CSV table of C-alpha atoms in Angstrom, one decimal:
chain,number,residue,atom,x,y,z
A,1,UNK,CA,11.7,-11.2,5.6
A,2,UNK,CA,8.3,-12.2,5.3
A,3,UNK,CA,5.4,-11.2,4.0
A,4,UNK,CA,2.5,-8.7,3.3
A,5,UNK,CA,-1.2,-9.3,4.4
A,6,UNK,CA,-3.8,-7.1,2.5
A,7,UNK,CA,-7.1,-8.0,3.9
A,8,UNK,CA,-9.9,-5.5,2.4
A,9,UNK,CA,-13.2,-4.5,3.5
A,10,UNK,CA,-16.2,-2.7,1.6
A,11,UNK,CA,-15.0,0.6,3.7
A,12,UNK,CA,-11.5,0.4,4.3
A,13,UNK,CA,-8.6,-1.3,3.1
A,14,UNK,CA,-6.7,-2.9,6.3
A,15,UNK,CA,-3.1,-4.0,5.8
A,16,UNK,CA,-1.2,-5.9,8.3
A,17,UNK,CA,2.3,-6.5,8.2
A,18,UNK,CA,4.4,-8.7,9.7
A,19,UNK,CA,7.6,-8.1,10.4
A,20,UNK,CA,9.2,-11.2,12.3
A,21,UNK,CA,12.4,-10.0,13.6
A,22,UNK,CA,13.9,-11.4,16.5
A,23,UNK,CA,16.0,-14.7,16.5
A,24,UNK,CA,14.6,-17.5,19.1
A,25,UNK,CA,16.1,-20.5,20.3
A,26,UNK,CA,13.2,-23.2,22.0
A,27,UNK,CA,12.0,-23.6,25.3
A,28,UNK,CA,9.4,-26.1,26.6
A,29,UNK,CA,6.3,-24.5,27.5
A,30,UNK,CA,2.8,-26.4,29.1
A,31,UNK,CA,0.3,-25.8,27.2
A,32,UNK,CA,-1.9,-22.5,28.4
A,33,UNK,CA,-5.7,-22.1,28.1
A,34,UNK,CA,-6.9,-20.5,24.9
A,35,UNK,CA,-6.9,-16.4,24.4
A,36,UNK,CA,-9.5,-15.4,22.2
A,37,UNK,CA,-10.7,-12.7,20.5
A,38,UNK,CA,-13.1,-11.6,17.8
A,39,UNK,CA,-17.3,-11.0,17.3
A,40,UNK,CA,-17.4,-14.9,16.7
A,41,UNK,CA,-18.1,-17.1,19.4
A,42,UNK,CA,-20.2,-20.0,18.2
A,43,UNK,CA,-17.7,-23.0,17.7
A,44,UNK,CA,-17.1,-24.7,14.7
A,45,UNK,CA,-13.9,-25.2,14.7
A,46,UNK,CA,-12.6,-27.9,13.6
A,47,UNK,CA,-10.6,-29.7,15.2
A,48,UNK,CA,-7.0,-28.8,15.9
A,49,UNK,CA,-3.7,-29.9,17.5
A,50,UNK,CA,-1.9,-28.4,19.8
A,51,UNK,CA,1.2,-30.1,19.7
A,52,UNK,CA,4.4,-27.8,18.0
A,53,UNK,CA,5.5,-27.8,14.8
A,54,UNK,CA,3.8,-28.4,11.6
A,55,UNK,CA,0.7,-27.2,10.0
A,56,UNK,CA,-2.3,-27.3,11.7
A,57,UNK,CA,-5.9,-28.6,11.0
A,58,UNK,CA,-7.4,-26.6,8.8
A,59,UNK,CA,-10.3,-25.9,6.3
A,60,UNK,CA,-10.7,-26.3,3.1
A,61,UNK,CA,-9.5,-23.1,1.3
A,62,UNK,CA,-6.4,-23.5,-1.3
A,63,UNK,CA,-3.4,-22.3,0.8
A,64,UNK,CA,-1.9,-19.2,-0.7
A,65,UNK,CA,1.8,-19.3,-2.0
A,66,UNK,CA,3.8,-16.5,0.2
A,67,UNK,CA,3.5,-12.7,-1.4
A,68,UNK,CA,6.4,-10.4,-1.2
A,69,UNK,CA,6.2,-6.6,-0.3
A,70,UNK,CA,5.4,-7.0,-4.4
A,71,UNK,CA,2.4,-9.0,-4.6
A,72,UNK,CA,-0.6,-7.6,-4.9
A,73,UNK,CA,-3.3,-5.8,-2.9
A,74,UNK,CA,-6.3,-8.1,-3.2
A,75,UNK,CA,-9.4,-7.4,-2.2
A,76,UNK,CA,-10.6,-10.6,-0.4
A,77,UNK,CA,-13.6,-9.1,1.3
A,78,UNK,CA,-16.7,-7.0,1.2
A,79,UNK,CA,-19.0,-9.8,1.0
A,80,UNK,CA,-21.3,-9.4,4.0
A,81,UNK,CA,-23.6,-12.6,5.3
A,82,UNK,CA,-24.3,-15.6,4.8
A,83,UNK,CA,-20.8,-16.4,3.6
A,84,UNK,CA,-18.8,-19.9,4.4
A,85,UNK,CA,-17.3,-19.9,7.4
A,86,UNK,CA,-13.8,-22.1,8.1
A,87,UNK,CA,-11.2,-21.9,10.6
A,88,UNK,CA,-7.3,-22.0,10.0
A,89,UNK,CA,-4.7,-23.4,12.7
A,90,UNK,CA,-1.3,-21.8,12.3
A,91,UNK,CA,2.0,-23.7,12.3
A,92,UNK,CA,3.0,-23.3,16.3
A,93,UNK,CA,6.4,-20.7,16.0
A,94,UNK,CA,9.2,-22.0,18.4
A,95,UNK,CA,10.8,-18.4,20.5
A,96,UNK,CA,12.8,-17.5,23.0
A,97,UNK,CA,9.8,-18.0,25.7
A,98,UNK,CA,8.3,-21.1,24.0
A,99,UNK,CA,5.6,-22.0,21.7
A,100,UNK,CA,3.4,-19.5,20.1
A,101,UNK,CA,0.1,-21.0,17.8
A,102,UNK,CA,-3.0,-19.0,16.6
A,103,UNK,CA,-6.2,-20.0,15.0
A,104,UNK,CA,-8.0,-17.9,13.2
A,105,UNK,CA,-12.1,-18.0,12.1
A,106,UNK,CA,-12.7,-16.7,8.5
A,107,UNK,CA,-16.2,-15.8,7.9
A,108,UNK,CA,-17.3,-14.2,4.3
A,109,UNK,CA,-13.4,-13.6,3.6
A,110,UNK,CA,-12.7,-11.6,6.5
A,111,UNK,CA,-11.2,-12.7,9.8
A,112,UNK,CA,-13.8,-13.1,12.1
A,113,UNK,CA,-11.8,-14.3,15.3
A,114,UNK,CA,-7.7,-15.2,16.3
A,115,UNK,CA,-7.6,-17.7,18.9
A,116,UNK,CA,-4.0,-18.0,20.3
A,117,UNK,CA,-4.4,-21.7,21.4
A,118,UNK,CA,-0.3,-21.7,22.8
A,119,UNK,CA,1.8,-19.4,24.1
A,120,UNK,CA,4.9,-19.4,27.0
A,121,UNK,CA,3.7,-19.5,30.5
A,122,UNK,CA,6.2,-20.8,32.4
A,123,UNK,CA,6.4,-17.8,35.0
A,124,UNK,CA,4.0,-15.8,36.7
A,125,UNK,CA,5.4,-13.0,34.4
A,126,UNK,CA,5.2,-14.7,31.4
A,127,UNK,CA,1.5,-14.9,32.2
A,128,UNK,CA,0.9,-11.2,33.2
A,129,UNK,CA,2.6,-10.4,29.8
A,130,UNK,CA,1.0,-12.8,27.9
A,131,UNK,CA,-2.8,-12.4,29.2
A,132,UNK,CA,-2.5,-8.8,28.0
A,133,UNK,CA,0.2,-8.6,25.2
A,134,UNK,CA,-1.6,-11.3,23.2
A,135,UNK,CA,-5.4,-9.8,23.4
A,136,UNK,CA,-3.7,-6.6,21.8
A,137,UNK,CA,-2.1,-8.2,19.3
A,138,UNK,CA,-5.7,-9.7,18.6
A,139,UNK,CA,-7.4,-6.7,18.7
A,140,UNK,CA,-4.9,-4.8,16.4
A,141,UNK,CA,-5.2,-7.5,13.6
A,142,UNK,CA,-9.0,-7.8,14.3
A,143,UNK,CA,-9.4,-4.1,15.1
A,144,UNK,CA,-8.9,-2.8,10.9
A,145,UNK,CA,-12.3,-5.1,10.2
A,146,UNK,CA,-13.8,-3.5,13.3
A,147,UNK,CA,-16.7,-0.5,12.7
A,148,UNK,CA,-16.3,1.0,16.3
A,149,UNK,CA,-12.7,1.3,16.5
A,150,UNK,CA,-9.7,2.0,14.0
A,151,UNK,CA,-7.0,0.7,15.6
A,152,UNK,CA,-6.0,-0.2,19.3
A,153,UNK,CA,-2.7,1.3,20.7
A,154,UNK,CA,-1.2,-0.7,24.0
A,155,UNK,CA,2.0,-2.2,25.0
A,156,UNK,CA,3.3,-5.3,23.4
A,157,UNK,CA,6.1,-7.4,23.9
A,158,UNK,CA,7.7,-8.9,20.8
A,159,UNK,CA,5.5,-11.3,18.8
A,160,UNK,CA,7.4,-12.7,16.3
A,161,UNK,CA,5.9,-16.1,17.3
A,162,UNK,CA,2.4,-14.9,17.1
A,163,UNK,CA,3.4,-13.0,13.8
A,164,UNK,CA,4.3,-16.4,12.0
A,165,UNK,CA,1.4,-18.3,13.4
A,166,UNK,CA,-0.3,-15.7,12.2
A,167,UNK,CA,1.0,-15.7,8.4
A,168,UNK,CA,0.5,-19.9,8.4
A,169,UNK,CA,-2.3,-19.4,9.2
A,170,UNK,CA,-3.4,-17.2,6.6
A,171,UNK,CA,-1.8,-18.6,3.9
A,172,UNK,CA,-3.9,-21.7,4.5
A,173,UNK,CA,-7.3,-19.2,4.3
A,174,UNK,CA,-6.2,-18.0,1.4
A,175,UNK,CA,-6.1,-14.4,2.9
A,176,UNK,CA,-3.6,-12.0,2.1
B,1,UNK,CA,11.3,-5.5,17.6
B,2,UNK,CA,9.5,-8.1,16.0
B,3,UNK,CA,6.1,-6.9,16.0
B,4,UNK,CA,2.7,-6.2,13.8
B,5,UNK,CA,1.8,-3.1,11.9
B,6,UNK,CA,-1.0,-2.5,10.5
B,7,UNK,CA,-2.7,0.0,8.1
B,8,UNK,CA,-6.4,1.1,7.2
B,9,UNK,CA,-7.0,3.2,4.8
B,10,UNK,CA,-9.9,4.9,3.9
B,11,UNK,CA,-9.4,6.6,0.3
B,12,UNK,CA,-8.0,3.5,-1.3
B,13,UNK,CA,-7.1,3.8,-5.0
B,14,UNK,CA,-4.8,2.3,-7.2
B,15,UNK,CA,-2.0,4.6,-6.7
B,16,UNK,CA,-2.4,4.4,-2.7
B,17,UNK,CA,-1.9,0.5,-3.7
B,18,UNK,CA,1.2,0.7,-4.7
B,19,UNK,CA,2.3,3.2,-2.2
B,20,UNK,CA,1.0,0.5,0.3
B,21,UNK,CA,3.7,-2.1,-1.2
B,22,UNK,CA,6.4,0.8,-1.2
B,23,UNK,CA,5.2,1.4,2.7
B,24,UNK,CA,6.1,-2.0,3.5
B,25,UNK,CA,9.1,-2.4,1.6
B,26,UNK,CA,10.1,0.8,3.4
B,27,UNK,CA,9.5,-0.7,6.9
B,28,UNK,CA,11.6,-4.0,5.7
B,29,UNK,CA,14.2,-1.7,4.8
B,30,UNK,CA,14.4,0.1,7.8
B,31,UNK,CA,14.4,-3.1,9.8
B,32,UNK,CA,17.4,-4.3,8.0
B,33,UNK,CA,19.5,-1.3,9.5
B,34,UNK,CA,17.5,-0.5,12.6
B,35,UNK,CA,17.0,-4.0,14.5
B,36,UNK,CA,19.1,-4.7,17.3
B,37,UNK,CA,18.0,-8.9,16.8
B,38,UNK,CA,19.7,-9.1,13.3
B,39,UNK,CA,23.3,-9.1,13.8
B,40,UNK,CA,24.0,-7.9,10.3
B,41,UNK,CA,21.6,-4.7,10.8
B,42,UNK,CA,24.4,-1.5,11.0
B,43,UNK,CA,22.6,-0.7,14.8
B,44,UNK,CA,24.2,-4.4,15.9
B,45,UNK,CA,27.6,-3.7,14.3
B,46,UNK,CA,27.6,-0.9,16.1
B,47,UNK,CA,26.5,-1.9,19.2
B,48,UNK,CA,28.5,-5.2,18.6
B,49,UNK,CA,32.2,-2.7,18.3
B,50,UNK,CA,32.4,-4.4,14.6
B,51,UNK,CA,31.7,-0.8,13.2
B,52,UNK,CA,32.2,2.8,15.1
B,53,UNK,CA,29.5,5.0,14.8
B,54,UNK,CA,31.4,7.8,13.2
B,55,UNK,CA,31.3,5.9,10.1
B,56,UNK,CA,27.7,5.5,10.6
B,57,UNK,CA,25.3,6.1,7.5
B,58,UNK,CA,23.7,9.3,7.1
B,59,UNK,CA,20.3,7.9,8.1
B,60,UNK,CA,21.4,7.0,11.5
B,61,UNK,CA,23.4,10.0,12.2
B,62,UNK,CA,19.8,11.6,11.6
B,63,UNK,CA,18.0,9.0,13.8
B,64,UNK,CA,21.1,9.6,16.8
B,65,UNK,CA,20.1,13.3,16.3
B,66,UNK,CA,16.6,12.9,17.2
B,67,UNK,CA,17.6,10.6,20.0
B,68,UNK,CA,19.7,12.9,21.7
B,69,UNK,CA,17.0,15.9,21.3
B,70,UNK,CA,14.5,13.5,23.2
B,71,UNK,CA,17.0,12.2,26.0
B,72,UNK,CA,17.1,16.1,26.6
B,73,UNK,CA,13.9,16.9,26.4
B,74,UNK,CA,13.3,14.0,28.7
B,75,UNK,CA,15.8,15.0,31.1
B,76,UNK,CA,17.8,11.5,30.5
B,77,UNK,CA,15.0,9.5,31.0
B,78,UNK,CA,14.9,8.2,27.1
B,79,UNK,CA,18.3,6.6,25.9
B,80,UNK,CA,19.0,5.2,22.2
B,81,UNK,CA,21.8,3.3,25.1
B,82,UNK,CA,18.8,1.9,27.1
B,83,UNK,CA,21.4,-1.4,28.0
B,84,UNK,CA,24.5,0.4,27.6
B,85,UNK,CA,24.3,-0.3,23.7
B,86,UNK,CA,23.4,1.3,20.6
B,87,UNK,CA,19.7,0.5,20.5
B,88,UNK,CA,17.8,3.4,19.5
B,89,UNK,CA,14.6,1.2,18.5
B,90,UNK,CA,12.5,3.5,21.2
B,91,UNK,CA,12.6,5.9,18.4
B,92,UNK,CA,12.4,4.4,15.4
B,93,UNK,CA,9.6,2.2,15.3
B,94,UNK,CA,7.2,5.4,15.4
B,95,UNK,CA,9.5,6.8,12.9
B,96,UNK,CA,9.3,4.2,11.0
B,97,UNK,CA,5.5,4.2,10.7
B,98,UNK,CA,5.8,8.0,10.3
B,99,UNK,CA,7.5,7.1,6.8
B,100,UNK,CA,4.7,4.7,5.9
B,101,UNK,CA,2.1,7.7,6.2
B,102,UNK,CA,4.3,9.6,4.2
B,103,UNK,CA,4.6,7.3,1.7
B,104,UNK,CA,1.0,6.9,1.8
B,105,UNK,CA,0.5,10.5,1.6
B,106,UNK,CA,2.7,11.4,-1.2
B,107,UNK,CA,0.6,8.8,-3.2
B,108,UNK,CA,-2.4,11.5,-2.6
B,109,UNK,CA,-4.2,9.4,0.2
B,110,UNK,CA,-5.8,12.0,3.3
B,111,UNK,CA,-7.3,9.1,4.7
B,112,UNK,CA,-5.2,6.8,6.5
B,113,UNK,CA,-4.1,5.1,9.7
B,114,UNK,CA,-1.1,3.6,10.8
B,115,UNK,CA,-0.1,0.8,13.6
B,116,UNK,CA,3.1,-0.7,14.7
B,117,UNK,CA,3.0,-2.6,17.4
B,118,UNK,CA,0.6,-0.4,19.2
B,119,UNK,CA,1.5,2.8,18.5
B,120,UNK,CA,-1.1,4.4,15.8
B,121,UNK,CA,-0.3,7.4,13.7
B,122,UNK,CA,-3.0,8.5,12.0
B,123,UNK,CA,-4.1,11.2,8.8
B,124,UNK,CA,-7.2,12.9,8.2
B,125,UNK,CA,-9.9,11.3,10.6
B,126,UNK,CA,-12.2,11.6,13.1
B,127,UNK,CA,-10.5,8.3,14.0
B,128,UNK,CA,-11.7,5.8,16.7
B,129,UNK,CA,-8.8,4.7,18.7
B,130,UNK,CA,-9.1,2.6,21.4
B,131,UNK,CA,-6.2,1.9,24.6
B,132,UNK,CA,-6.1,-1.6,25.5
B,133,UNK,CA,-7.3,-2.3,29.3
B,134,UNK,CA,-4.1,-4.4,30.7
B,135,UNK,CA,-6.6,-5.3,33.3
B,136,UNK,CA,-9.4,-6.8,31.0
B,137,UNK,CA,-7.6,-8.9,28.2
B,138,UNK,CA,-9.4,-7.6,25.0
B,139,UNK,CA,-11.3,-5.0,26.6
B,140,UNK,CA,-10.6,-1.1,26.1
B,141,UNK,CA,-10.0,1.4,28.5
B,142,UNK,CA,-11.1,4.3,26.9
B,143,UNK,CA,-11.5,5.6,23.2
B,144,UNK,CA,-9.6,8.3,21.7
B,145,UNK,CA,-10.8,10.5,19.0
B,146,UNK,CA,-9.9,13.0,17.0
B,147,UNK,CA,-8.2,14.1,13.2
B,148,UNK,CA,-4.6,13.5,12.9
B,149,UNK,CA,-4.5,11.6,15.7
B,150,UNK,CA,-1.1,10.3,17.5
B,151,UNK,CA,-1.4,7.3,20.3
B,152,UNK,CA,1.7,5.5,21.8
B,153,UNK,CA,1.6,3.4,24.9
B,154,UNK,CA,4.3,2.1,27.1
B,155,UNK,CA,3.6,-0.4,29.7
B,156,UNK,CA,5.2,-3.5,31.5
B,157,UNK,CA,3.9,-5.8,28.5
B,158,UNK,CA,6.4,-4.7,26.5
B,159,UNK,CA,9.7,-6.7,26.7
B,160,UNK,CA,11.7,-4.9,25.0
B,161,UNK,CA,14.9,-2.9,26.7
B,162,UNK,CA,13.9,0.0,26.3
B,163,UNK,CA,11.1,0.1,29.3
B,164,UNK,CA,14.5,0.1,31.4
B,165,UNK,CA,15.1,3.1,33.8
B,166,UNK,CA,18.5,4.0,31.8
B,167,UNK,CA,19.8,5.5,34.8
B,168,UNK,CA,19.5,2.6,36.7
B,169,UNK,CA,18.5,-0.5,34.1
B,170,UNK,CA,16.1,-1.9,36.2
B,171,UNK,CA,12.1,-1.8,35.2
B,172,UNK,CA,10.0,0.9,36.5
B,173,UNK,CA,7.8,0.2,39.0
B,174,UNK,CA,4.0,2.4,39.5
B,175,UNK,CA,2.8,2.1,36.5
B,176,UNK,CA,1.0,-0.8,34.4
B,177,UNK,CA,0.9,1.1,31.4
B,178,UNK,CA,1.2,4.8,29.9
B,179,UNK,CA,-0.5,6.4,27.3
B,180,UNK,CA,0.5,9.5,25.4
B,181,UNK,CA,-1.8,11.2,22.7
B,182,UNK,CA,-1.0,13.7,20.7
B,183,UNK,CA,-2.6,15.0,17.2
B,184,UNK,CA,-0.4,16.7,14.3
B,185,UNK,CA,1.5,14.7,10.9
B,186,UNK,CA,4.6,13.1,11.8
B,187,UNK,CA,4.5,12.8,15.3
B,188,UNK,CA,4.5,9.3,16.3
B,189,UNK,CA,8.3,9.1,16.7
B,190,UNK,CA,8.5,11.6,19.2
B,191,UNK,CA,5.4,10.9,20.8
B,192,UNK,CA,6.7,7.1,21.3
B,193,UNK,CA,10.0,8.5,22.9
B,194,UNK,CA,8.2,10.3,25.4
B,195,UNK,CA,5.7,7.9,26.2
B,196,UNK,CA,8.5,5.5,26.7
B,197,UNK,CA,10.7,8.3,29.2
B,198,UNK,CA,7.5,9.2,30.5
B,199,UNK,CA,6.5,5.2,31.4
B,200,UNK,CA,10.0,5.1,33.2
B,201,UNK,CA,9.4,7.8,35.1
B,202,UNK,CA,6.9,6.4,37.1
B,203,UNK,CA,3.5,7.5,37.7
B,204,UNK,CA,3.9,10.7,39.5
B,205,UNK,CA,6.8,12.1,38.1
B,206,UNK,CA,5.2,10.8,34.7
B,207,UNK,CA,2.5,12.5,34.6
B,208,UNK,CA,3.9,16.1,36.1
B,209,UNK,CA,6.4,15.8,33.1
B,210,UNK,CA,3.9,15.2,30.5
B,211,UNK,CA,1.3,17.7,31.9
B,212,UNK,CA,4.0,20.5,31.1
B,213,UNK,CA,4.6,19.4,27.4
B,214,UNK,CA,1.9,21.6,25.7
B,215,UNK,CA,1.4,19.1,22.8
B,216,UNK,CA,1.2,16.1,24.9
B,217,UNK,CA,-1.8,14.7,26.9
B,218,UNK,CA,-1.3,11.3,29.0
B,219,UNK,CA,-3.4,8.6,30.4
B,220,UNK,CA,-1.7,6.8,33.9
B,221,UNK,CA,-2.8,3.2,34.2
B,222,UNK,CA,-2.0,2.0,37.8
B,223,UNK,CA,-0.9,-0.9,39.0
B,224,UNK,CA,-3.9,-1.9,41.4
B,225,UNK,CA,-7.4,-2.3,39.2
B,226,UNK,CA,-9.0,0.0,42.9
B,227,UNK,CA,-7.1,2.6,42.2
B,228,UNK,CA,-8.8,5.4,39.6
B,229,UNK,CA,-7.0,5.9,36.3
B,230,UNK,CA,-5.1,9.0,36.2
B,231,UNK,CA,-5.0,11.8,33.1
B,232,UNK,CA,-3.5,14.7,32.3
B,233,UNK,CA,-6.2,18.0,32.7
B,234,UNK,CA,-6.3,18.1,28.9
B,235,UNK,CA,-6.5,14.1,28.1
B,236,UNK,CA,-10.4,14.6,28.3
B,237,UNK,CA,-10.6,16.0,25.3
B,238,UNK,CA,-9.6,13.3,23.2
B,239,UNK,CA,-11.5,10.7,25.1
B,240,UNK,CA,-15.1,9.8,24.2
């Protein structure tokens, strides 16, 4: 199993966990316009490709080494500003509907936007699912960093993809 | 399942730290028996006829109990069989969050809030929780909020077997997505059931059945983006 994510803000400590369950095998999937989400819009990424496998470009943070269930709860936030901003690509996750890759924007050690540059598309359905499963995944990492809102219930389908790109992507920021 | 949960928590200390690590070792754990996608999980060597369920530890016996209290409830309409196999993963992923918060507050923390894969759980509060728009990607369509607060939603995102009709195994149709909400410790796993029975119900039948459960209120997102959003009488309470 993988691994724990403690991100922590000056008000609350957010957690996410990812638990990447399901087995895949690979499908070929064309490549599928970017689903963003987060406060950040200005662009300075750097960067990234889109083709699968391997790491992505990515900024200059030390990657982390993988944490357990045992590592600990660091406290990676809380600054507030002017802070360095960099963004991360994730490694793009082979599943059972195709290619899954996420970028994410780290501003002042928080997450600051997840971009899912890949994900299956291949059917009309795959689409409907995706243009809305996706966003919530967003919004529910994004949404423990958020003033306004807590957390963010909806419907998703399994994201074990997303859930990996996620954790690469991560490790390479240095965030957990 | 194969999914995201996340936790905020608002009273942190170092004892609700290492309750945190405990949490998600307690989640692992009950992935390892509960998944239906690792074949060694006990649920697949059930479901797989490589193990019979009276042999079945005493932590699934209690999970099969619950089950079959909700397919009552629900008049059929929630199954731990939702394919004709042992898959009872429509109950346990809010009981497994349920376990987190009490992990959380055993370690002494009254401040916390609890996701897993959309479904939120939360202690203490007022807590701001927002139901995601399946119309607007990344929008919300409508906050929730209140103490103790329980959300689950079912919807035609998820692609997971349990959204089946088990009478019938094919996907409900009238619905885009259904929200329960609830308030109360503990109460994710049953709210999640019923959200899920209620979301294969369909809209009208849905609705009627959640409108009699006195601790349950529901929000009906429609298929067509013209058509009005439909609540239970009492859903207004909770919303902002």
């Amino acid at each position: 199993m993988r691994r724990a994510i403690v991100t922590t803000t000056a008000t609350a400590a957010g957690v996410v966990l990812l638990l990447s369950l399901k087995p895949h095998g690979q499908t070929a999937s064309a490549q599928a316009p970017v689903i963003s989400s987060g406060s950040d819009t200005s662009s300075t990424n750097s960067t990234t490709s889109t083709n699968s496998s391997g790491s992505g470009a990515g900024g200059s943070a030390a990657a982390s080494p993988s944490a357990g269930p045992s590592s600990s709860t660091k406290a990676v936030g809380g600054s507030s500003g002017t802070s360095t901003k960099a963004s991360y690509t994730g490694q793009a996750v082979d599943t059972r509907y195709g290619p899954v890759q996420v970028r994410i924007d780290v501003s002042g050690g928080r997450i600051s936007k997840i971009d899912v540059l890949q994900y299956p598309d291949e059917m009309q359905r795959d689409q409907d699912i995706n243009s809305y499963a996706l966003p919530v995944l967003n919004q529910e990492a994004l949404s423990a960093q958020s003033a306004q809102i807590d957390s963010v219930s909806g419907a998703t389908y399994t994201s074990d993809g997303y859930t990996q790109s996620l954790q690469s992507a991560l490790d390479q920021a240095g965030l957990k | 399942m194969g999914t995201v949960f996340s936790f905020v928590v608002r009273d942190p200390s170092p004892a609700v730290d290492e309750a945190l690590h405990a949490a998600v070792a307690r989640l692992h754990a009950i992935d390892a028996r509960f998944s239906p996608y690792r074949a060694d999980s006990e649920v697949s060597r059930i479901a797989h006829g490589e193990s019979a369920l009276a042999d079945a530890s005493p932590e699934l016996v209690e999970v099969m109990a619950r089950c079959a209290e909700i397919e009552a409830l629900t008049g059929g309409w929630f199954s731990p069989y939702p394919e004709g196999r042992l898959d009872p993963s429509g109950w346990v992923k809010g009981w497994a969050v349920e376990q987190a918060c009490e992990l959380l507050c055993e370690a002494g923390s009254t401040e916390h809030c609890v996701n897993g894969g959309g479904d939120v759980q939360s202690v203490g509060g007022p807590w701001r929780i927002g139901v995601a728009d399946p119309f607007r990607p990344g929008e919300l369509a409508s906050v929730l909020v209140g103490r103790d607060l329980v959300v689950a939603t079912s919807g035609t995102a998820e692609r997971g077997a349990h959204i089946l009709d088990p009478r019938t195994g094919e996907a409900p149709t009238g619905l885009l997505s259904l929200t329960l909400v609830s308030s109360g410790p503990a109460r994710l796993a049953h709210t999640d059931a019923c959200a899920t029975a209620a979301f294969a119900m369909g809209a009208e039948q849905g609705l009627a059945w959640a409108g009699r459960q006195p601790d349950l209120e529901a929000l009906a997102i429609l298929p067509d983006p013209a058509l009005p959003k439909r609540a239970t009488s009492g859903f207004l309470r909770y919303a902002v």
